[in-house]
């Protein structure tokens, strides 16, 4: 039978299948605390050497550091050259000075609409550097300590009050309470506030020209207090930070090496080769170097999964680094898999990352199959860290890959923070991906929905040709869906269901949206729910579009024993007490002894029909099948033979079933 063109789409005509209220669906905005995740979110600061410490005691002067609290999760890092220039530009524009100079600046990721970082200078909370999703540019939110530092270096945008009182914090001030003010203040400017021994900051409520004549409040005081704050006279370097944390880095490096050795030297693994998953990012760079130095006499290879949508800099770095170190790099490429599946699935989203399965898991299956003997385990050292995301916060020292059962992943730096990763890189003088110095915090796929708008803006400048192709697609997609260009420009395409903070952003910007369900080839229209039969039991009837009789026969053995009568145009499946009939017309009839059984079998059958209709031919299901019952080819597509033992292991990793449409929620029940 000639294969029909299959596309990823759904019937959304039924009012019962409307998307759920997006205001209720908002898990992505939950905090680390709400997720029950408690990671270490503090550091220390040596006031004598003026360096951050990861242990309480400084290795240089042996003095005890000051405790510095950080917003969770506390994945603090060094400020990149690009970020430092951004901060410098904002300070010069607003206050005409940059008192930070060549000091060590740390950034600590915190909650916000987009990139949002606490700025730590000399152990002081200087303020918040964030990317504003409304103006699509960086802004700097001053802290009271930052205000005190700036007040010692500038007279720009400064207001002096007559009455000294720390109780003014959070209150509005009228013009008659002003003693002096500078002539560069505009409405909504952040201003420095002085009041005898008190220093702080606030927001101007009007231009300076209107201060004297206004009867309304002209200033809102944010914070004002008399605690003295100043920069440390000693300016330290990254080398000083390395020296001050030598014992800590030696310990965690030794612990990481012991994790690697403790697992790969087990009796059942000691004769197997070791692989490192090398993405070209900082974390995988560290585990590659750790593994290389730990297992000097063990065969070592690196895997690089080239998704086809990697930054060119990442591909070049991964190849060059391994070549310069004499490490064999096995590159498995997804080719154009992303672009070939884009029309079926639409743009990937934070809550629908189909691209990872198509562009990563399929190449991973291929490279692992080609690198291990039958029955062997593929030992893979991986750089995942708990601090990166909620989903990774509970990873163990080693775990089996649920989608590639023969792969045992080892996570030696799972407890490391970003600053520890960078101290290792700097301490070992390792070459690293140049994208980090350009302002990218993550260097994965250039169009990943998990990327920040701040990085997407950088991407547009760095690779305008690649950006034009992707951005052009997004605009075309938005137009087809009746969405305004602003929906794309402000990064709202990165969610299938907008979280509360993005709903609020859309409302503030006047972006009207109604994310429609796709409506192309595949459809399931239920004629009725589970209805009692006159002869006993319950029946569900439905009309299925986009699936041929041959397609159904190719996959429904996973449900039960089947018989096909093509001359009569009917397929019969027996699943225990339930019976399934699928007709060439697309009619589907499920009968079972109970309402619950009929409903569950109907759900399982429609999932499999959707699976065969939309199969991407990624091959992931083949890799997890324990009895090799699955075949996939370009002509026939997906085929499940009668060798299938109905274990269900091929269902969980299927990208089609993983993202069963939200407008057909009954398909997702129980997954």
PDB file of C-alpha atoms in Angstrom, residues 366-578:
ATOM      1  CA  UNK A 366      21.987   5.167  16.626  1.00  0.00           C
ATOM      2  CA  UNK A 367      25.325   6.120  18.114  1.00  0.00           C
ATOM      3  CA  UNK A 368      24.888   3.856  21.143  1.00  0.00           C
ATOM      4  CA  UNK A 369      23.827   0.906  19.011  1.00  0.00           C
ATOM      5  CA  UNK A 370      26.932   1.424  16.893  1.00  0.00           C
ATOM      6  CA  UNK A 371      29.267   1.774  19.865  1.00  0.00           C
ATOM      7  CA  UNK A 372      28.278  -1.187  22.019  1.00  0.00           C
ATOM      8  CA  UNK A 373      28.170  -4.918  21.499  1.00  0.00           C
ATOM      9  CA  UNK A 374      24.867  -6.744  21.848  1.00  0.00           C
ATOM     10  CA  UNK A 375      23.965  -7.175  25.493  1.00  0.00           C
ATOM     11  CA  UNK A 376      26.567  -4.693  26.741  1.00  0.00           C
ATOM     12  CA  UNK A 377      25.880  -1.525  28.686  1.00  0.00           C
ATOM     13  CA  UNK A 378      26.948   1.812  27.244  1.00  0.00           C
ATOM     14  CA  UNK A 379      28.698   3.644  30.092  1.00  0.00           C
ATOM     15  CA  UNK A 380      28.198   7.366  29.526  1.00  0.00           C
ATOM     16  CA  UNK A 381      29.518  10.169  31.726  1.00  0.00           C
ATOM     17  CA  UNK A 382      27.165  13.147  31.566  1.00  0.00           C
ATOM     18  CA  UNK A 383      27.425  16.748  32.808  1.00  0.00           C
ATOM     19  CA  UNK A 384      23.857  17.271  34.048  1.00  0.00           C
ATOM     20  CA  UNK A 385      23.611  19.341  37.245  1.00  0.00           C
ATOM     21  CA  UNK A 386      20.828  19.635  39.835  1.00  0.00           C
ATOM     22  CA  UNK A 387      20.906  23.438  39.780  1.00  0.00           C
ATOM     23  CA  UNK A 388      19.944  23.644  36.105  1.00  0.00           C
ATOM     24  CA  UNK A 389      16.228  22.892  36.408  1.00  0.00           C
ATOM     25  CA  UNK A 390      13.464  21.426  38.559  1.00  0.00           C
ATOM     26  CA  UNK A 391      13.492  18.223  36.500  1.00  0.00           C
ATOM     27  CA  UNK A 392      17.197  17.643  37.137  1.00  0.00           C
ATOM     28  CA  UNK A 393      17.167  18.508  40.836  1.00  0.00           C
ATOM     29  CA  UNK A 394      16.675  14.891  41.925  1.00  0.00           C
ATOM     30  CA  UNK A 395      19.179  13.084  39.682  1.00  0.00           C
ATOM     31  CA  UNK A 396      21.275  10.328  41.267  1.00  0.00           C
ATOM     32  CA  UNK A 397      24.930   9.459  40.750  1.00  0.00           C
ATOM     33  CA  UNK A 398      23.915   7.086  37.964  1.00  0.00           C
ATOM     34  CA  UNK A 399      20.677   6.328  36.164  1.00  0.00           C
ATOM     35  CA  UNK A 400      19.513   4.182  33.288  1.00  0.00           C
ATOM     36  CA  UNK A 401      18.300   6.165  30.306  1.00  0.00           C
ATOM     37  CA  UNK A 402      14.563   5.356  30.126  1.00  0.00           C
ATOM     38  CA  UNK A 403      14.557   5.961  26.379  1.00  0.00           C
ATOM     39  CA  UNK A 404      17.816   4.096  25.647  1.00  0.00           C
ATOM     40  CA  UNK A 405      17.749   1.117  28.056  1.00  0.00           C
ATOM     41  CA  UNK A 406      21.285  -0.053  27.270  1.00  0.00           C
ATOM     42  CA  UNK A 407      22.753   3.299  28.359  1.00  0.00           C
ATOM     43  CA  UNK A 408      23.883   3.879  31.950  1.00  0.00           C
ATOM     44  CA  UNK A 409      24.419   7.592  32.573  1.00  0.00           C
ATOM     45  CA  UNK A 410      26.874   8.721  35.254  1.00  0.00           C
ATOM     46  CA  UNK A 411      26.524  12.227  36.736  1.00  0.00           C
ATOM     47  CA  UNK A 412      29.736  13.091  38.629  1.00  0.00           C
ATOM     48  CA  UNK A 413      29.134  16.867  38.891  1.00  0.00           C
ATOM     49  CA  UNK A 414      25.415  16.719  39.651  1.00  0.00           C
ATOM     50  CA  UNK A 415      25.907  18.762  42.865  1.00  0.00           C
ATOM     51  CA  UNK A 416      28.172  21.415  41.339  1.00  0.00           C
ATOM     52  CA  UNK A 417      27.162  25.017  40.864  1.00  0.00           C
ATOM     53  CA  UNK A 418      28.029  27.064  37.797  1.00  0.00           C
ATOM     54  CA  UNK A 419      30.812  28.935  39.615  1.00  0.00           C
ATOM     55  CA  UNK A 420      32.455  25.610  40.475  1.00  0.00           C
ATOM     56  CA  UNK A 421      32.276  24.543  36.846  1.00  0.00           C
ATOM     57  CA  UNK A 422      33.953  27.790  35.803  1.00  0.00           C
ATOM     58  CA  UNK A 423      36.610  27.582  38.524  1.00  0.00           C
ATOM     59  CA  UNK A 424      37.499  24.118  37.233  1.00  0.00           C
ATOM     60  CA  UNK A 425      37.738  25.418  33.658  1.00  0.00           C
ATOM     61  CA  UNK A 426      39.800  28.465  34.640  1.00  0.00           C
ATOM     62  CA  UNK A 427      41.958  26.468  37.040  1.00  0.00           C
ATOM     63  CA  UNK A 428      42.763  23.861  34.386  1.00  0.00           C
ATOM     64  CA  UNK A 429      43.113  26.566  31.722  1.00  0.00           C
ATOM     65  CA  UNK A 430      40.705  24.688  29.450  1.00  0.00           C
ATOM     66  CA  UNK A 431      39.585  26.150  26.159  1.00  0.00           C
ATOM     67  CA  UNK A 432      35.806  26.658  26.210  1.00  0.00           C
ATOM     68  CA  UNK A 433      32.957  27.510  23.862  1.00  0.00           C
ATOM     69  CA  UNK A 434      33.338  31.169  22.749  1.00  0.00           C
ATOM     70  CA  UNK A 435      29.571  31.711  22.964  1.00  0.00           C
ATOM     71  CA  UNK A 436      29.833  32.114  26.735  1.00  0.00           C
ATOM     72  CA  UNK A 437      31.946  35.246  26.398  1.00  0.00           C
ATOM     73  CA  UNK A 438      29.403  36.598  23.907  1.00  0.00           C
ATOM     74  CA  UNK A 439      26.652  36.596  26.550  1.00  0.00           C
ATOM     75  CA  UNK A 440      25.048  33.176  26.144  1.00  0.00           C
ATOM     76  CA  UNK A 441      24.353  31.336  29.380  1.00  0.00           C
ATOM     77  CA  UNK A 442      23.395  28.172  27.510  1.00  0.00           C
ATOM     78  CA  UNK A 443      24.864  27.028  24.212  1.00  0.00           C
ATOM     79  CA  UNK A 444      22.390  24.398  23.039  1.00  0.00           C
ATOM     80  CA  UNK A 445      20.213  24.592  19.942  1.00  0.00           C
ATOM     81  CA  UNK A 446      19.928  28.148  18.658  1.00  0.00           C
ATOM     82  CA  UNK A 447      16.129  28.055  18.402  1.00  0.00           C
ATOM     83  CA  UNK A 448      15.416  26.149  21.617  1.00  0.00           C
ATOM     84  CA  UNK A 449      12.231  27.397  23.336  1.00  0.00           C
ATOM     85  CA  UNK A 450      14.064  27.078  26.665  1.00  0.00           C
ATOM     86  CA  UNK A 451      16.360  29.887  25.542  1.00  0.00           C
ATOM     87  CA  UNK A 452      15.769  33.349  26.907  1.00  0.00           C
ATOM     88  CA  UNK A 453      14.615  36.272  24.793  1.00  0.00           C
ATOM     89  CA  UNK A 454      17.859  37.977  25.785  1.00  0.00           C
ATOM     90  CA  UNK A 455      19.795  35.168  24.096  1.00  0.00           C
ATOM     91  CA  UNK A 456      17.427  35.059  21.136  1.00  0.00           C
ATOM     92  CA  UNK A 457      18.234  38.729  20.561  1.00  0.00           C
ATOM     93  CA  UNK A 458      21.960  37.920  20.685  1.00  0.00           C
ATOM     94  CA  UNK A 459      21.403  35.087  18.226  1.00  0.00           C
ATOM     95  CA  UNK A 460      19.761  37.473  15.734  1.00  0.00           C
ATOM     96  CA  UNK A 461      22.887  39.650  15.732  1.00  0.00           C
ATOM     97  CA  UNK A 462      25.403  36.827  15.686  1.00  0.00           C
ATOM     98  CA  UNK A 463      23.803  34.737  12.922  1.00  0.00           C
ATOM     99  CA  UNK A 464      21.298  36.881  11.000  1.00  0.00           C
ATOM    100  CA  UNK A 465      20.947  34.246   8.270  1.00  0.00           C
ATOM    101  CA  UNK A 466      19.976  31.433  10.655  1.00  0.00           C
ATOM    102  CA  UNK A 467      17.764  33.816  12.601  1.00  0.00           C
ATOM    103  CA  UNK A 468      15.978  34.984   9.454  1.00  0.00           C
ATOM    104  CA  UNK A 469      14.963  31.434   8.522  1.00  0.00           C
ATOM    105  CA  UNK A 470      13.584  30.600  11.967  1.00  0.00           C
ATOM    106  CA  UNK A 471      12.015  33.989  12.637  1.00  0.00           C
ATOM    107  CA  UNK A 472      10.441  33.953   9.197  1.00  0.00           C
ATOM    108  CA  UNK A 473       8.849  30.602   9.934  1.00  0.00           C
ATOM    109  CA  UNK A 474       7.513  31.854  13.271  1.00  0.00           C
ATOM    110  CA  UNK A 475       5.927  34.907  11.664  1.00  0.00           C
ATOM    111  CA  UNK A 476       4.334  32.750   8.959  1.00  0.00           C
ATOM    112  CA  UNK A 477       3.064  30.303  11.594  1.00  0.00           C
ATOM    113  CA  UNK A 478       1.634  33.148  13.689  1.00  0.00           C
ATOM    114  CA  UNK A 479      -0.116  34.611  10.654  1.00  0.00           C
ATOM    115  CA  UNK A 480      -1.734  31.250   9.850  1.00  0.00           C
ATOM    116  CA  UNK A 481      -2.936  30.933  13.426  1.00  0.00           C
ATOM    117  CA  UNK A 482      -4.337  34.450  13.521  1.00  0.00           C
ATOM    118  CA  UNK A 483      -1.724  35.655  16.004  1.00  0.00           C
ATOM    119  CA  UNK A 484      -0.137  39.130  15.841  1.00  0.00           C
ATOM    120  CA  UNK A 485       3.568  39.582  15.086  1.00  0.00           C
ATOM    121  CA  UNK A 486       4.022  40.894  18.623  1.00  0.00           C
ATOM    122  CA  UNK A 487       3.202  37.392  19.865  1.00  0.00           C
ATOM    123  CA  UNK A 488       6.424  36.238  18.212  1.00  0.00           C
ATOM    124  CA  UNK A 489       8.488  39.359  18.900  1.00  0.00           C
ATOM    125  CA  UNK A 490       7.898  39.086  22.645  1.00  0.00           C
ATOM    126  CA  UNK A 491       8.716  35.371  22.757  1.00  0.00           C
ATOM    127  CA  UNK A 492       5.229  34.074  23.553  1.00  0.00           C
ATOM    128  CA  UNK A 493       5.583  31.343  20.911  1.00  0.00           C
ATOM    129  CA  UNK A 494       7.758  29.462  23.443  1.00  0.00           C
ATOM    130  CA  UNK A 495       4.686  28.144  25.310  1.00  0.00           C
ATOM    131  CA  UNK A 496       1.710  26.091  24.222  1.00  0.00           C
ATOM    132  CA  UNK A 497      -0.053  27.161  27.411  1.00  0.00           C
ATOM    133  CA  UNK A 498       1.072  30.553  28.674  1.00  0.00           C
ATOM    134  CA  UNK A 499       2.073  30.743  32.356  1.00  0.00           C
ATOM    135  CA  UNK A 500       0.573  33.562  34.475  1.00  0.00           C
ATOM    136  CA  UNK A 501       3.549  35.894  34.052  1.00  0.00           C
ATOM    137  CA  UNK A 502       3.278  35.661  30.251  1.00  0.00           C
ATOM    138  CA  UNK A 503      -0.496  36.081  30.340  1.00  0.00           C
ATOM    139  CA  UNK A 504       0.077  39.253  32.353  1.00  0.00           C
ATOM    140  CA  UNK A 505       2.730  40.425  29.872  1.00  0.00           C
ATOM    141  CA  UNK A 506       0.386  39.862  26.934  1.00  0.00           C
ATOM    142  CA  UNK A 507      -2.369  41.817  28.686  1.00  0.00           C
ATOM    143  CA  UNK A 508      -0.031  44.723  29.498  1.00  0.00           C
ATOM    144  CA  UNK A 509       1.183  44.906  25.900  1.00  0.00           C
ATOM    145  CA  UNK A 510      -2.299  44.514  24.445  1.00  0.00           C
ATOM    146  CA  UNK A 511      -1.361  41.299  22.644  1.00  0.00           C
ATOM    147  CA  UNK A 512      -4.563  39.476  21.809  1.00  0.00           C
ATOM    148  CA  UNK A 513      -4.140  35.765  21.317  1.00  0.00           C
ATOM    149  CA  UNK A 514      -6.164  32.610  21.050  1.00  0.00           C
ATOM    150  CA  UNK A 515      -3.871  29.661  20.597  1.00  0.00           C
ATOM    151  CA  UNK A 516      -5.844  27.468  18.208  1.00  0.00           C
ATOM    152  CA  UNK A 517      -5.620  23.730  17.929  1.00  0.00           C
ATOM    153  CA  UNK A 518      -4.370  22.378  14.651  1.00  0.00           C
ATOM    154  CA  UNK A 519      -7.001  20.907  12.320  1.00  0.00           C
ATOM    155  CA  UNK A 520      -5.574  18.986   9.401  1.00  0.00           C
ATOM    156  CA  UNK A 521      -5.461  15.231   8.660  1.00  0.00           C
ATOM    157  CA  UNK A 522      -5.759  13.260  11.876  1.00  0.00           C
ATOM    158  CA  UNK A 523      -9.048  13.524  13.730  1.00  0.00           C
ATOM    159  CA  UNK A 524     -11.117  11.573  16.222  1.00  0.00           C
ATOM    160  CA  UNK A 525     -14.780  12.505  16.574  1.00  0.00           C
ATOM    161  CA  UNK A 526     -16.501  10.478  19.257  1.00  0.00           C
ATOM    162  CA  UNK A 527     -20.117   9.790  18.300  1.00  0.00           C
ATOM    163  CA  UNK A 528     -20.979   9.087  21.919  1.00  0.00           C
ATOM    164  CA  UNK A 529     -19.434   8.187  25.233  1.00  0.00           C
ATOM    165  CA  UNK A 530     -19.536   4.650  26.580  1.00  0.00           C
ATOM    166  CA  UNK A 531     -23.179   3.674  26.035  1.00  0.00           C
ATOM    167  CA  UNK A 532     -24.924   0.533  27.331  1.00  0.00           C
ATOM    168  CA  UNK A 533     -25.548  -2.150  24.702  1.00  0.00           C
ATOM    169  CA  UNK A 534     -28.897  -3.935  24.456  1.00  0.00           C
ATOM    170  CA  UNK A 535     -27.025  -7.249  24.561  1.00  0.00           C
ATOM    171  CA  UNK A 536     -24.974  -6.237  27.597  1.00  0.00           C
ATOM    172  CA  UNK A 537     -21.725  -4.364  28.062  1.00  0.00           C
ATOM    173  CA  UNK A 538     -20.808  -0.930  26.801  1.00  0.00           C
ATOM    174  CA  UNK A 539     -19.899   0.491  23.395  1.00  0.00           C
ATOM    175  CA  UNK A 540     -18.031   3.572  22.183  1.00  0.00           C
ATOM    176  CA  UNK A 541     -18.336   4.709  18.571  1.00  0.00           C
ATOM    177  CA  UNK A 542     -16.140   7.239  16.798  1.00  0.00           C
ATOM    178  CA  UNK A 543     -15.092   8.493  13.392  1.00  0.00           C
ATOM    179  CA  UNK A 544     -11.328   8.503  12.778  1.00  0.00           C
ATOM    180  CA  UNK A 545      -9.787  10.562   9.991  1.00  0.00           C
ATOM    181  CA  UNK A 546      -6.338  10.265   8.450  1.00  0.00           C
ATOM    182  CA  UNK A 547      -5.786   6.544   9.143  1.00  0.00           C
ATOM    183  CA  UNK A 548      -6.176   3.775   6.557  1.00  0.00           C
ATOM    184  CA  UNK A 549      -7.131   0.166   7.263  1.00  0.00           C
ATOM    185  CA  UNK A 550      -3.552  -0.890   6.512  1.00  0.00           C
ATOM    186  CA  UNK A 551      -2.184   1.734   8.901  1.00  0.00           C
ATOM    187  CA  UNK A 552      -4.399   0.387  11.682  1.00  0.00           C
ATOM    188  CA  UNK A 553      -3.385  -3.206  10.946  1.00  0.00           C
ATOM    189  CA  UNK A 554       0.277  -2.194  11.175  1.00  0.00           C
ATOM    190  CA  UNK A 555       0.051  -1.158  14.834  1.00  0.00           C
ATOM    191  CA  UNK A 556      -2.990  -2.586  16.581  1.00  0.00           C
ATOM    192  CA  UNK A 557      -1.357  -5.921  17.424  1.00  0.00           C
ATOM    193  CA  UNK A 558       0.008  -4.031  20.431  1.00  0.00           C
ATOM    194  CA  UNK A 559      -3.610  -3.852  21.677  1.00  0.00           C
ATOM    195  CA  UNK A 560      -4.558  -7.505  21.094  1.00  0.00           C
ATOM    196  CA  UNK A 561      -4.816 -10.350  18.585  1.00  0.00           C
ATOM    197  CA  UNK A 562      -6.110  -9.070  15.280  1.00  0.00           C
ATOM    198  CA  UNK A 563      -7.796 -10.353  12.158  1.00  0.00           C
ATOM    199  CA  UNK A 564      -8.112  -8.356   8.955  1.00  0.00           C
ATOM    200  CA  UNK A 565     -10.800  -8.851   6.322  1.00  0.00           C
ATOM    201  CA  UNK A 566      -9.713  -6.368   3.680  1.00  0.00           C
ATOM    202  CA  UNK A 567     -12.348  -7.555   1.227  1.00  0.00           C
ATOM    203  CA  UNK A 568     -14.961  -6.529   3.777  1.00  0.00           C
ATOM    204  CA  UNK A 569     -13.012  -3.446   4.824  1.00  0.00           C
ATOM    205  CA  UNK A 570     -12.865  -4.306   8.517  1.00  0.00           C
ATOM    206  CA  UNK A 571     -10.195  -5.022  11.121  1.00  0.00           C
ATOM    207  CA  UNK A 572     -11.076  -6.993  14.260  1.00  0.00           C
ATOM    208  CA  UNK A 573      -8.982  -6.799  17.448  1.00  0.00           C
ATOM    209  CA  UNK A 574      -9.607  -8.830  20.599  1.00  0.00           C
ATOM    210  CA  UNK A 575      -8.102  -7.346  23.774  1.00  0.00           C
ATOM    211  CA  UNK A 576      -9.174  -9.627  26.610  1.00  0.00           C
ATOM    212  CA  UNK A 577     -12.864  -9.035  27.217  1.00  0.00           C
ATOM    213  CA  UNK A 578     -12.923  -6.087  24.816  1.00  0.00           C
TER     214      UNK A 578
END
